[in-house]
XYZ file of C-alpha atoms in Angstrom:
476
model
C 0.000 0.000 0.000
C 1.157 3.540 -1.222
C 1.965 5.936 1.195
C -0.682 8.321 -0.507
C -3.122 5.182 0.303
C -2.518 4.970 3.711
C -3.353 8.936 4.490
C -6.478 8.461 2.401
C -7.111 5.050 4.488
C -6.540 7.231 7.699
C -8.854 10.178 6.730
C -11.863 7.768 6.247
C -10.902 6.032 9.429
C -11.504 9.461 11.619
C -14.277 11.028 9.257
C -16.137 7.878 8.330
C -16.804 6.262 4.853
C -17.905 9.072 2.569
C -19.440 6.862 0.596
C -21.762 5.287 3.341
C -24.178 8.458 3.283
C -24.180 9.381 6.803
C -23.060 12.316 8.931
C -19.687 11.665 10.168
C -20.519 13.692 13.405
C -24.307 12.563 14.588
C -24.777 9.555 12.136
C -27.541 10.795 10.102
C -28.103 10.266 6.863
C -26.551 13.248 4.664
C -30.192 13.868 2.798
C -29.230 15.699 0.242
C -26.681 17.496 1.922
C -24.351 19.442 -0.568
C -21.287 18.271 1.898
C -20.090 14.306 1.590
C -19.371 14.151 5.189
C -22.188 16.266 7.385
C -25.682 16.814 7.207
C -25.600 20.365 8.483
C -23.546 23.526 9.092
C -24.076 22.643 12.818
C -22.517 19.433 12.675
C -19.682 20.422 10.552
C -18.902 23.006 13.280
C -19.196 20.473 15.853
C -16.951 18.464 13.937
C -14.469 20.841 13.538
C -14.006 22.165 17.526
C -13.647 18.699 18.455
C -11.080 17.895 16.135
C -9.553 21.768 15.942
C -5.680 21.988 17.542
C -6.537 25.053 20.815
C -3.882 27.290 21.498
C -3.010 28.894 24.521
C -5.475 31.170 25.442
C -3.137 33.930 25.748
C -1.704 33.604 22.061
C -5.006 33.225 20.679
C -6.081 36.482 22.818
C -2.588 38.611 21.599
C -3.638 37.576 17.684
C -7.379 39.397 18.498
C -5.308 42.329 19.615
C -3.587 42.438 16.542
C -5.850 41.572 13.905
C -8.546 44.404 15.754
C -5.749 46.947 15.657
C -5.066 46.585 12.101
C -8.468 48.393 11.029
C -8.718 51.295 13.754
C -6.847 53.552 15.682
C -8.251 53.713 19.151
C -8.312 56.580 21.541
C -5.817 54.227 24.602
C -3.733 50.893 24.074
C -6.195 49.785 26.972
C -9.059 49.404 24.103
C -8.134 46.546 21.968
C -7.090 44.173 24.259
C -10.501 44.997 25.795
C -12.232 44.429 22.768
C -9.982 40.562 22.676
C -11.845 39.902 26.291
C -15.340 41.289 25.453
C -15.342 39.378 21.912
C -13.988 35.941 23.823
C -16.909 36.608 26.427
C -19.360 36.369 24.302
C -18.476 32.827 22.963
C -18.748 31.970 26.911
C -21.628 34.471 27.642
C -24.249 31.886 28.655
C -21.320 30.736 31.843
C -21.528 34.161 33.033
C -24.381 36.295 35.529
C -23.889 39.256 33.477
C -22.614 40.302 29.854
C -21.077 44.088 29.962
C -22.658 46.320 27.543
C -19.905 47.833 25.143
C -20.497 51.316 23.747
C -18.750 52.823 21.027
C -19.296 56.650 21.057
C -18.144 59.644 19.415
C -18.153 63.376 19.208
C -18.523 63.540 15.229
C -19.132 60.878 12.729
C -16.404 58.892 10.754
C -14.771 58.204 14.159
C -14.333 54.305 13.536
C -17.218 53.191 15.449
C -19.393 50.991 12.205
C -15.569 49.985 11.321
C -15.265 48.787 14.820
C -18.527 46.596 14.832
C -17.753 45.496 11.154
C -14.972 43.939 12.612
C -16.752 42.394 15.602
C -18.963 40.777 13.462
C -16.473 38.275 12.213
C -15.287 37.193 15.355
C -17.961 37.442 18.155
C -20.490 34.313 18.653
C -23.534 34.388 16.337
C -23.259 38.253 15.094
C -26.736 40.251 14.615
C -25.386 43.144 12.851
C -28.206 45.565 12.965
C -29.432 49.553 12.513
C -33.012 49.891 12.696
C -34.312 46.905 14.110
C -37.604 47.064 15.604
C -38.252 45.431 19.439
C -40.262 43.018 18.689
C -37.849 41.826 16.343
C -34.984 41.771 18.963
C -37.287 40.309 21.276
C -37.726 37.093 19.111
C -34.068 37.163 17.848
C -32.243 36.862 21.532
C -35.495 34.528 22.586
C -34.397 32.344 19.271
C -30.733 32.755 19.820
C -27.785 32.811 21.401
C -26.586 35.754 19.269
C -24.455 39.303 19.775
C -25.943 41.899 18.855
C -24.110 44.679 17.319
C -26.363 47.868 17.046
C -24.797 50.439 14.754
C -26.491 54.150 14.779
C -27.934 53.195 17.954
C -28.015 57.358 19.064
C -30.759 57.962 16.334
C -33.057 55.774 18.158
C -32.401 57.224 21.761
C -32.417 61.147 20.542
C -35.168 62.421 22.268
C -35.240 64.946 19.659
C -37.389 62.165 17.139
C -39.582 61.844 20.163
C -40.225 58.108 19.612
C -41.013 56.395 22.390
C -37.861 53.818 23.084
C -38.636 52.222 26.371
C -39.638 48.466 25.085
C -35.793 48.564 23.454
C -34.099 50.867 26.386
C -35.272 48.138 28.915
C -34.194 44.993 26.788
C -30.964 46.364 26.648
C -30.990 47.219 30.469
C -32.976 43.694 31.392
C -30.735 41.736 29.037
C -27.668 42.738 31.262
C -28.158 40.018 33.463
C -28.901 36.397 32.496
C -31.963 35.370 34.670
C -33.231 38.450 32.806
C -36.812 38.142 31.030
C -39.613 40.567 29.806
C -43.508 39.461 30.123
C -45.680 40.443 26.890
C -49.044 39.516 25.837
C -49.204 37.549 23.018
C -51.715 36.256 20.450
C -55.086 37.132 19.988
C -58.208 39.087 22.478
C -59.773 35.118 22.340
C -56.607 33.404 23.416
C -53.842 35.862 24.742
C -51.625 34.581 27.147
C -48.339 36.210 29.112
C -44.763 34.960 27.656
C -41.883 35.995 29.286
C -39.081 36.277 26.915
C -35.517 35.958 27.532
C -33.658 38.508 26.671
C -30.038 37.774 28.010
C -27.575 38.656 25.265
C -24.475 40.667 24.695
C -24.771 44.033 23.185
C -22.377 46.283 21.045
C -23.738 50.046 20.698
C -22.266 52.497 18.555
C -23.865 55.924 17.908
C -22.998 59.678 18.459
C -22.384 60.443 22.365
C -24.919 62.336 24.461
C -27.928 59.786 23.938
C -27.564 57.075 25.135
C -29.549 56.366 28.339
C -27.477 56.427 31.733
C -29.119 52.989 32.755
C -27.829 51.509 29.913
C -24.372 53.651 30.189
C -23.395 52.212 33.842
C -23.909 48.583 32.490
C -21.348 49.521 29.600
C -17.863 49.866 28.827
C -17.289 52.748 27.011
C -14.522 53.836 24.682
C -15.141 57.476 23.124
C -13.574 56.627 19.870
C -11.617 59.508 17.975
C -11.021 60.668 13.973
C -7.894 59.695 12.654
C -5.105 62.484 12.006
C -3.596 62.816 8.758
C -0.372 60.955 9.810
C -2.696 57.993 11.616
C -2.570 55.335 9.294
C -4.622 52.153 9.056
C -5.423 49.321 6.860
C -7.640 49.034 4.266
C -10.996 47.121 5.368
C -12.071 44.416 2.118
C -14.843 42.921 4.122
C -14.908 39.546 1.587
C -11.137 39.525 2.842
C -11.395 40.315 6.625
C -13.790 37.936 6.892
C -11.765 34.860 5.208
C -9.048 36.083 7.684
C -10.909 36.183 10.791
C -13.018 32.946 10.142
C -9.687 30.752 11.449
C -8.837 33.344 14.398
C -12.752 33.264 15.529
C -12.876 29.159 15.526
C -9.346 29.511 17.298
C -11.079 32.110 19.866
C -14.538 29.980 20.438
C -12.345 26.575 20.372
C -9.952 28.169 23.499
C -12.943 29.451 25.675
C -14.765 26.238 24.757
C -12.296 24.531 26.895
C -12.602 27.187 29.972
C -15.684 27.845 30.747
C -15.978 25.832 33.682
C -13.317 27.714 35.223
C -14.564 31.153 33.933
C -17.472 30.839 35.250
C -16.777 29.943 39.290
C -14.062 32.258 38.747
C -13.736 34.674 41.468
C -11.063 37.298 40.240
C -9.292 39.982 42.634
C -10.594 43.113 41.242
C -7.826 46.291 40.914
C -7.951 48.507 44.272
C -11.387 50.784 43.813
C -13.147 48.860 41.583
C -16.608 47.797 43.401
C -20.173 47.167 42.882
C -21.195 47.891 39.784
C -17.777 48.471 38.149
C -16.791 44.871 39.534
C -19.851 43.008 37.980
C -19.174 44.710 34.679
C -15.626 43.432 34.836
C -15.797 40.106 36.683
C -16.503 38.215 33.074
C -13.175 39.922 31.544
C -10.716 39.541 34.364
C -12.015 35.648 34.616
C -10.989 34.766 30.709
C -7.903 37.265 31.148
C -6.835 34.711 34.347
C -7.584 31.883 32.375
C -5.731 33.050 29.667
C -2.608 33.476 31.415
C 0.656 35.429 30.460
C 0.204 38.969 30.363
C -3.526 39.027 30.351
C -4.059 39.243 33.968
C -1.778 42.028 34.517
C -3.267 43.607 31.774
C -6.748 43.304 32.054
C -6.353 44.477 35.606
C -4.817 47.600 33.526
C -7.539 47.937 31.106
C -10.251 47.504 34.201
C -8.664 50.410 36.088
C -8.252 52.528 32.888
C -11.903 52.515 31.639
C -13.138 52.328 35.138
C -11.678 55.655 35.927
C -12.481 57.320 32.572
C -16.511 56.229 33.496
C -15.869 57.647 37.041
C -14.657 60.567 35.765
C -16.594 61.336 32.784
C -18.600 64.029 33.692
C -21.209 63.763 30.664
C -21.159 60.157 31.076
C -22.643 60.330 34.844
C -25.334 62.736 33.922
C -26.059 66.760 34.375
C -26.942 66.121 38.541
C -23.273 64.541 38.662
C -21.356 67.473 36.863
C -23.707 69.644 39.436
C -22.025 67.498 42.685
C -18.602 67.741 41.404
C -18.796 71.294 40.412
C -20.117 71.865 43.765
C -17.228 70.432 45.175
C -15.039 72.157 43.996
C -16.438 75.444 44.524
C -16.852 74.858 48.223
C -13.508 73.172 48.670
C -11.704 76.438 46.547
C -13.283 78.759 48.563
C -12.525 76.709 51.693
C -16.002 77.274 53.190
C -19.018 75.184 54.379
C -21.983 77.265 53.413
C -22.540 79.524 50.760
C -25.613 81.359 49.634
C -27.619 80.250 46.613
C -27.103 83.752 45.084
C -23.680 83.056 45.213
C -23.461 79.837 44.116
C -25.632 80.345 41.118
C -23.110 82.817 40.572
C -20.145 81.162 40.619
C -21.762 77.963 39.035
C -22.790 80.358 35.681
C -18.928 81.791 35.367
C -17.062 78.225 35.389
C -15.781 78.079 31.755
C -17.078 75.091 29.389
C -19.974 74.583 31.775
C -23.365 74.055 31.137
C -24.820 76.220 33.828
C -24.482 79.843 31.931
C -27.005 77.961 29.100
C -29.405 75.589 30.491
C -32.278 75.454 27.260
C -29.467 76.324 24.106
C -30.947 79.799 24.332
C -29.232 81.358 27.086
C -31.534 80.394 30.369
C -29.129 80.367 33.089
C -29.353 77.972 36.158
C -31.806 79.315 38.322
C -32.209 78.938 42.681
C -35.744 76.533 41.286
C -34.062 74.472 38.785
C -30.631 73.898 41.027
C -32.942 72.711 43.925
C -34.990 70.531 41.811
C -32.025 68.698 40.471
C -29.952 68.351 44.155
C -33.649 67.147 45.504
C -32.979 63.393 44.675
C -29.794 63.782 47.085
C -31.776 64.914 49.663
C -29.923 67.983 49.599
C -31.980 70.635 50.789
C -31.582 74.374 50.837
C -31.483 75.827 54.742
C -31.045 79.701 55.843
C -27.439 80.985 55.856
C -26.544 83.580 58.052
C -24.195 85.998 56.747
C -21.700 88.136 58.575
C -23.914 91.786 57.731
C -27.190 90.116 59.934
C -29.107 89.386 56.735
C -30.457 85.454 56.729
C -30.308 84.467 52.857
C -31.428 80.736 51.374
C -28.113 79.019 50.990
C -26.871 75.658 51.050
C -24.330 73.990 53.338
C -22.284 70.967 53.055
C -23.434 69.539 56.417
C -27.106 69.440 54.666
C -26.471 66.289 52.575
C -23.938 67.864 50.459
C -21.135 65.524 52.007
C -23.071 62.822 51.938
C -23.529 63.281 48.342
C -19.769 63.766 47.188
C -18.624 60.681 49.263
C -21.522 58.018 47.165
C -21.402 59.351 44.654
C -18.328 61.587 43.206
C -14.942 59.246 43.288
C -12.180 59.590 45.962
C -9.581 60.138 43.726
C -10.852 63.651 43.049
C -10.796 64.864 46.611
C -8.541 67.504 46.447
C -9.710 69.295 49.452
C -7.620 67.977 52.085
C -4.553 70.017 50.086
C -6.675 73.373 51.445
C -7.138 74.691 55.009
C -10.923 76.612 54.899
C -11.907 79.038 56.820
C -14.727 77.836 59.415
C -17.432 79.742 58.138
C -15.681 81.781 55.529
C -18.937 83.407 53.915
C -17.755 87.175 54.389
C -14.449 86.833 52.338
C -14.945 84.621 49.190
C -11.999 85.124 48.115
C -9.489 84.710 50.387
C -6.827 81.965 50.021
C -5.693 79.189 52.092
C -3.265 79.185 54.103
C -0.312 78.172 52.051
C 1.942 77.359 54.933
C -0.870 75.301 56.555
C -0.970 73.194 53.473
C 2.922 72.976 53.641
C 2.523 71.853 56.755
C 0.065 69.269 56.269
C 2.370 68.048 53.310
C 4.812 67.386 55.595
C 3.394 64.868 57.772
C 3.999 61.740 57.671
C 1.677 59.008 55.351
C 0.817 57.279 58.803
C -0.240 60.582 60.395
C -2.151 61.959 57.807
C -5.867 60.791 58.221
C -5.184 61.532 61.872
C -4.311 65.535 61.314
C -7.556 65.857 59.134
C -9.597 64.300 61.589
C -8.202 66.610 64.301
C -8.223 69.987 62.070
C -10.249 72.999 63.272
C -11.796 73.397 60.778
C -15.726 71.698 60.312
C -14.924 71.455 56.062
C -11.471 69.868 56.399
C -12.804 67.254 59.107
C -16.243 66.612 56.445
C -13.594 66.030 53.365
C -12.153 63.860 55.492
C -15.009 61.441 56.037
C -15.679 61.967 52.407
C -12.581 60.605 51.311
C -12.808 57.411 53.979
C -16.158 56.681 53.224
C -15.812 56.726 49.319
C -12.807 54.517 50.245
C-alpha cells in the first residue's frame, strides 16, 4: 500500500466512509446534503471544535489584539485588548451572571465606530449586525438565539429629539444585562392571549454619536469614546470579503480556546484592581475571569484595562449625567473657597462663570441655572436648601455641606478627586470669598507623615477639612 493510500485510508478512518451516506458527526443520513461528510452547518462546526488543535489562550487572545488593531486607531492601548476579552466573552456568555454592555461613542461621525462593529462581526459568537431593528424583532431574535448583537447608529433611536417612544428597546438592553433576565408580553389574539416571558439575556455592542444614550444603559457599559484619525494615523484598508476569510480561522481559534474554559470562567472569582466595586466589579468580573484563564500577560493587563476605563466612566462628567457634573462642580467650589456654606445667590453665581460649563445655558438659548431648577435637580440627594446667616445680619437661602452635600460627594463623586484635604478653609468663611488658604498650613500638612495623615484631618479645626475627610474614607 502507497503511502498516498494509507493517508487516504486514515482520513476515512476518523471522518467515516464518505461513501456510506451518513453524517460523520451525529450519524444521520446526509439527505441531500451538498457536503459528503455532514448533514448540516451545525454538525460540521461540531466536527471541527472537536477535532480543531486550541492554542493557549493567551496567544489566541494577543492575535485578536492584533488583527482588531489593524483596522482602527483607538483613543488608549487599553481598548483593543478589551475588545480581545469582550469578543472571547461572548463565545462563553451563557457561563456568566452578566454580559457588559460595550459602547462605542463619538463626538462627530467617521470616528471608527461601524468599522469597529464590522470587525466584531467576524469574530464574536452568532453576530446580529443591525441599525433599525424594531423590538419586537430583537425580542424574538435573543429569545431564538444565542446571538451578539451589534447595534450600529444606535443614538438615532435614543435622541429624544425624534420623540419616539424607546422604552420596550431601552429596557431589553438594560434587562438583558443580566442572564436570569426576562420581559412578560401579551401575546396572540383578544380570544386566546396569554403572558410569555421572553428571555432577553444577550451581549450588546452600541455604537452611535455620544450624548444619547440612556445612563441605565451607560453604567452597564464599557465605554470607549472613539476619535477621527489624524492625517499621519494610518490604518489598513478594510475588504470585508477579505477580513472575513481572515478572521473565520482566528474566531474558531477564539470559540475553540474558551470552549475549553468555561468551567473555570465561570466559578471564577477574580481579585478586582484597588477601587473597583459594585457595579464596576460586575461589569468586569466576566473579563478579568478569561484574562486569568488566559494566562501570560492578560491578567496584569486586564487588571490595567479595568482600572483605565473604570476611571475614565468615574470621571466622565457627561457620562454620569447633568446632577453629577452639578455634585462635582459643587465640590469644587466649596472646597476652593474653603467654606461650608454659601448662599444660593452666590453659588448660582459662581456655578454660571465656570468656563465650558453648562450652567451659563441651560435650554441652548441662554436660560441660566436658576435657585428653582438647582434645587430641583440636588432634591434626589436629599440635599436641601437651609437659611445661611451671613456676617452683615441678613439670613439668605443658601446651602451647606453639612445638609447632605457631604453625603452626596462621598456616594457618589470618586475619591480620587478629593482635592480638598490640600486646602485649610476658613470655618465659616462666607464674608471673604476670596481669600486663600493658608499656604503654609498646606505645607505643613504636606509634611506629615503618610501614617499621620488621616489623623491631622480628623483633628483639624476646621468643620470642612474634618467633612472632606469622612468623604474621602467613606468613598474609600
Amino acid at each position: 500500500m502507497t503511502s498516498v493510500d494509507t493517508t487516504v485510508s486514515a482520513i476515512d478512518t476518523m471522518i467515516g466512509d464518505v461513501n456510506t451516506g451518513t453524517c460523520c458527526q451525529c450519524g444521520r443520513p446526509l439527505d441531500g446534503s451538498p457536503s459528503d461528510d455532514f448533514c448540516t452547518e451545525n454538525c460540521q462546526a461540531v466536527w471541527r471544535a472537536e477535532h480543531a488543535t486550541v492554542l493557549p489562550g493567551h496567544e489566541v487572545l494577543d492575535k485578536v489584539t492584533a488583527f482588531v488593531s489593524r483596522f482602527n486607531i483607538f483613543p488608549s492601548e487599553h481598548c483593543a485588548p478589551m475588545l480581545a476579552l469582550w469578543y472571547a466573552h461572548t463565545h462563553a456568555a451563557d457561563h456568566f451572571y452578566v454580559t457588559p454592555r460595550l459602547i462605542l461613542s463619538s463626538v462627530e461621525p467617521g470616528s471608527g465606530k461601524t468599522r469597529a462593529l464590522e470587525v466584531a462581526q467576524f469574530l464574536v459568537r452568532a453576530p446580529e449586525m443591525t441599525i433599525s431593528a424594531t423590538t419586537a424583532a430583537l425580542f424574538r431574535m435573543v429569545n431564538d438565539g444565542p446571538i451578539t448583537i451589534l447595534f450600529d447608529e444606535v443614538d438615532t433611536i435614543f435622541n429624544p429629539k425624534n420623540g419616539g417612544n424607546n422604552e420596550d428597546l431601552r429596557g431589553l438592553l438594560n434587562a438583558g444585562y443580566k442572564r436570569t433576565a426576562t420581559i412578560a408580553r401579551c401575546v396572540g389574539d383578544a380570544r386566546a392571549m396569554k403572558v410569555q416571558r421572553f428571555p432577553v439575556y444577550a451581549p450588546a455592542a452600541l455604537a452611535g454619536i455620544a450624548g444619547n444614550m440612556p445612563d441605565t444603559i451607560t453604567t452597564r457599559a464599557i465605554t470607549v469614546h472613539m476619535q477621527r484619525r489624524r492625517e499621519d494615523e494610518e490604518v489598513e484598508e478594510f475588504w470585508e470579503e477579505e477580513v472575513e476569510a481572515e478572521a473565520a480561522p482566528l474566531r474558531e481559534q477564539l470559540a475553540a480556546w474558551v470552549g475549553t474554559v468555561t468551567d473555570k470562567i465561570s466559578r471564577g472569582r477574580p481579585e478586582m484592581p484597588h477601587g473597583v466595586r459594585d457595579r464596576s466589579a460586575e461589569i468586569w468580573r466576566p473579563l478579568i475571569a478569561i484574562a486569568d484563564a488566559a494566562g501570560g500577560d492578560w491578567p496584569q493587563t486586564a487588571r490595567d484595562a479595568c482600572a483605565h476605563f473604570v476611571q475614565v466612566a468615574n470621571t466622565d462628567r457627561s457620562g454620569g449625567g447633568l446632577r453629577i457634573r452639578l455634585l462635582s462642580d459643587l465640590r469644587d467650589l466649596f472646597t476652593t473657597r474653603g467654606v461650608t456654606e454659601l448662599p444660593t445667590v452666590d453659588i448660582l453665581t459662581a456655578l454660571c462663570e465656570l468656563d465650558e460649563a453648562p450652567w451659563g445655558d441651560m435650554d441652548g438659548h441662554g436660560k441660566p441655572l436658576d435657585s428653582r431648577r438647582l434645587a430641583k435637580e440636588l432634591k434626589p440627594y436629599g440635599i436641601t436648601s437651609k437659611n445661611v446667616r451671613m456676617p452683615n445680619g441678613s439670613v439668605p437661602k443658601g446651602y451647606a455641606i453639612d445638609n447632605g452635600l457631604t453625603d452626596a460627594w462621598s456616594r457618589y463623586l470618586p475619591a480620587s478627586a478629593t482635592s480638598a484635604t490640600s486646602a485649610t478653609p476658613q470655618a465659616r468663611g462666607v464674608a471673604d470669598n476670596d481669600r486663600v488658604a493658608d499656604t503654609s498650613a498646606t505645607a505643613a500638612t504636606r509634611q506629615t507623615p503618610v501614617a499621620d495623615r488621616s489623623a491631622t484631618a480628623r483633628t483639624s479645626a476646621t468643620p470642612l477639612t474634618r467633612h472632606v475627610a469622612l468623604v474621602a474614607d467613606v468613598a474609600h
